[in-house]
């Protein structure tokens, strides 16, 4: 919920503060480089509803598979 409130902020000065802080945190953890993470899916059953993912639980158009 807190993230949604922060992302909905329409105060330019506060948004700039958030971006500045996010950049500081990113530089502290990763330095000046781009880091990519690849998700590892062990099945295509999911309980989440992420709109970007084809495996989301509301997608009834794919055959589900489990490792046994």
Coordinates of C-alpha atoms in Angstrom, one line a residue:
X1 CA 0.0 0.0 0.0
X2 CA 2.8 2.4 0.8
X3 CA 4.4 2.0 -2.6
X4 CA 1.1 2.7 -4.3
X5 CA 0.7 6.0 -2.3
X6 CA 4.3 7.0 -3.2
X7 CA 3.9 6.2 -6.9
X8 CA 0.6 8.2 -7.0
X9 CA 2.4 11.4 -5.7
X10 CA 1.7 14.4 -7.8
X11 CA 4.1 16.8 -6.0
X12 CA 7.1 17.3 -8.3
X13 CA 9.5 18.2 -5.5
X14 CA 8.6 15.0 -3.6
X15 CA 8.8 12.9 -6.7
X16 CA 12.3 14.3 -7.4
X17 CA 13.3 13.4 -3.8
X18 CA 12.1 9.9 -4.3
X19 CA 14.0 9.5 -7.6
X20 CA 17.2 10.9 -6.0
X21 CA 16.9 8.5 -3.0
X22 CA 16.2 5.6 -5.3
X23 CA 19.3 6.4 -7.3
X24 CA 21.4 6.6 -4.2
X25 CA 20.2 3.2 -3.0
X26 CA 20.7 1.7 -6.4
X27 CA 24.3 3.0 -6.6
X28 CA 25.0 1.7 -3.1
X29 CA 23.9 -1.8 -3.9
X30 CA 24.9 -2.2 -7.6
X31 CA 27.3 0.6 -8.4
X32 CA 27.2 2.2 -11.8
X33 CA 26.1 -0.8 -13.8
X34 CA 22.9 -2.4 -15.0
X35 CA 21.9 -5.7 -13.3
X36 CA 19.3 -8.0 -14.8
X37 CA 17.5 -10.8 -13.0
X38 CA 16.0 -13.8 -14.8
X39 CA 13.1 -15.5 -13.0
X40 CA 13.3 -19.2 -12.6
X41 CA 9.9 -20.8 -13.1
X42 CA 9.6 -24.4 -11.9
X43 CA 6.0 -24.6 -13.0
X44 CA 3.5 -22.4 -14.7
X45 CA 1.0 -22.5 -11.9
X46 CA 0.8 -19.2 -10.1
X47 CA -1.3 -17.5 -7.5
X48 CA -0.4 -14.0 -8.5
X49 CA -2.1 -11.7 -11.1
X50 CA 0.9 -9.8 -12.5
X51 CA -0.3 -8.2 -15.7
X52 CA 3.0 -8.5 -17.5
X53 CA 3.4 -12.3 -17.0
X54 CA 1.7 -14.9 -19.2
X55 CA 1.6 -17.3 -16.2
X56 CA -0.7 -15.2 -14.0
X57 CA -3.5 -17.1 -12.3
X58 CA -6.3 -15.4 -14.3
X59 CA -4.9 -16.6 -17.7
X60 CA -7.2 -19.6 -18.5
X61 CA -5.8 -19.9 -22.0
X62 CA -2.6 -21.9 -21.2
X63 CA -2.1 -25.5 -20.3
X64 CA -0.6 -25.7 -16.7
X65 CA 2.2 -28.1 -16.0
X66 CA 3.8 -29.1 -12.7
X67 CA 7.1 -30.9 -12.0
X68 CA 6.5 -34.1 -10.1

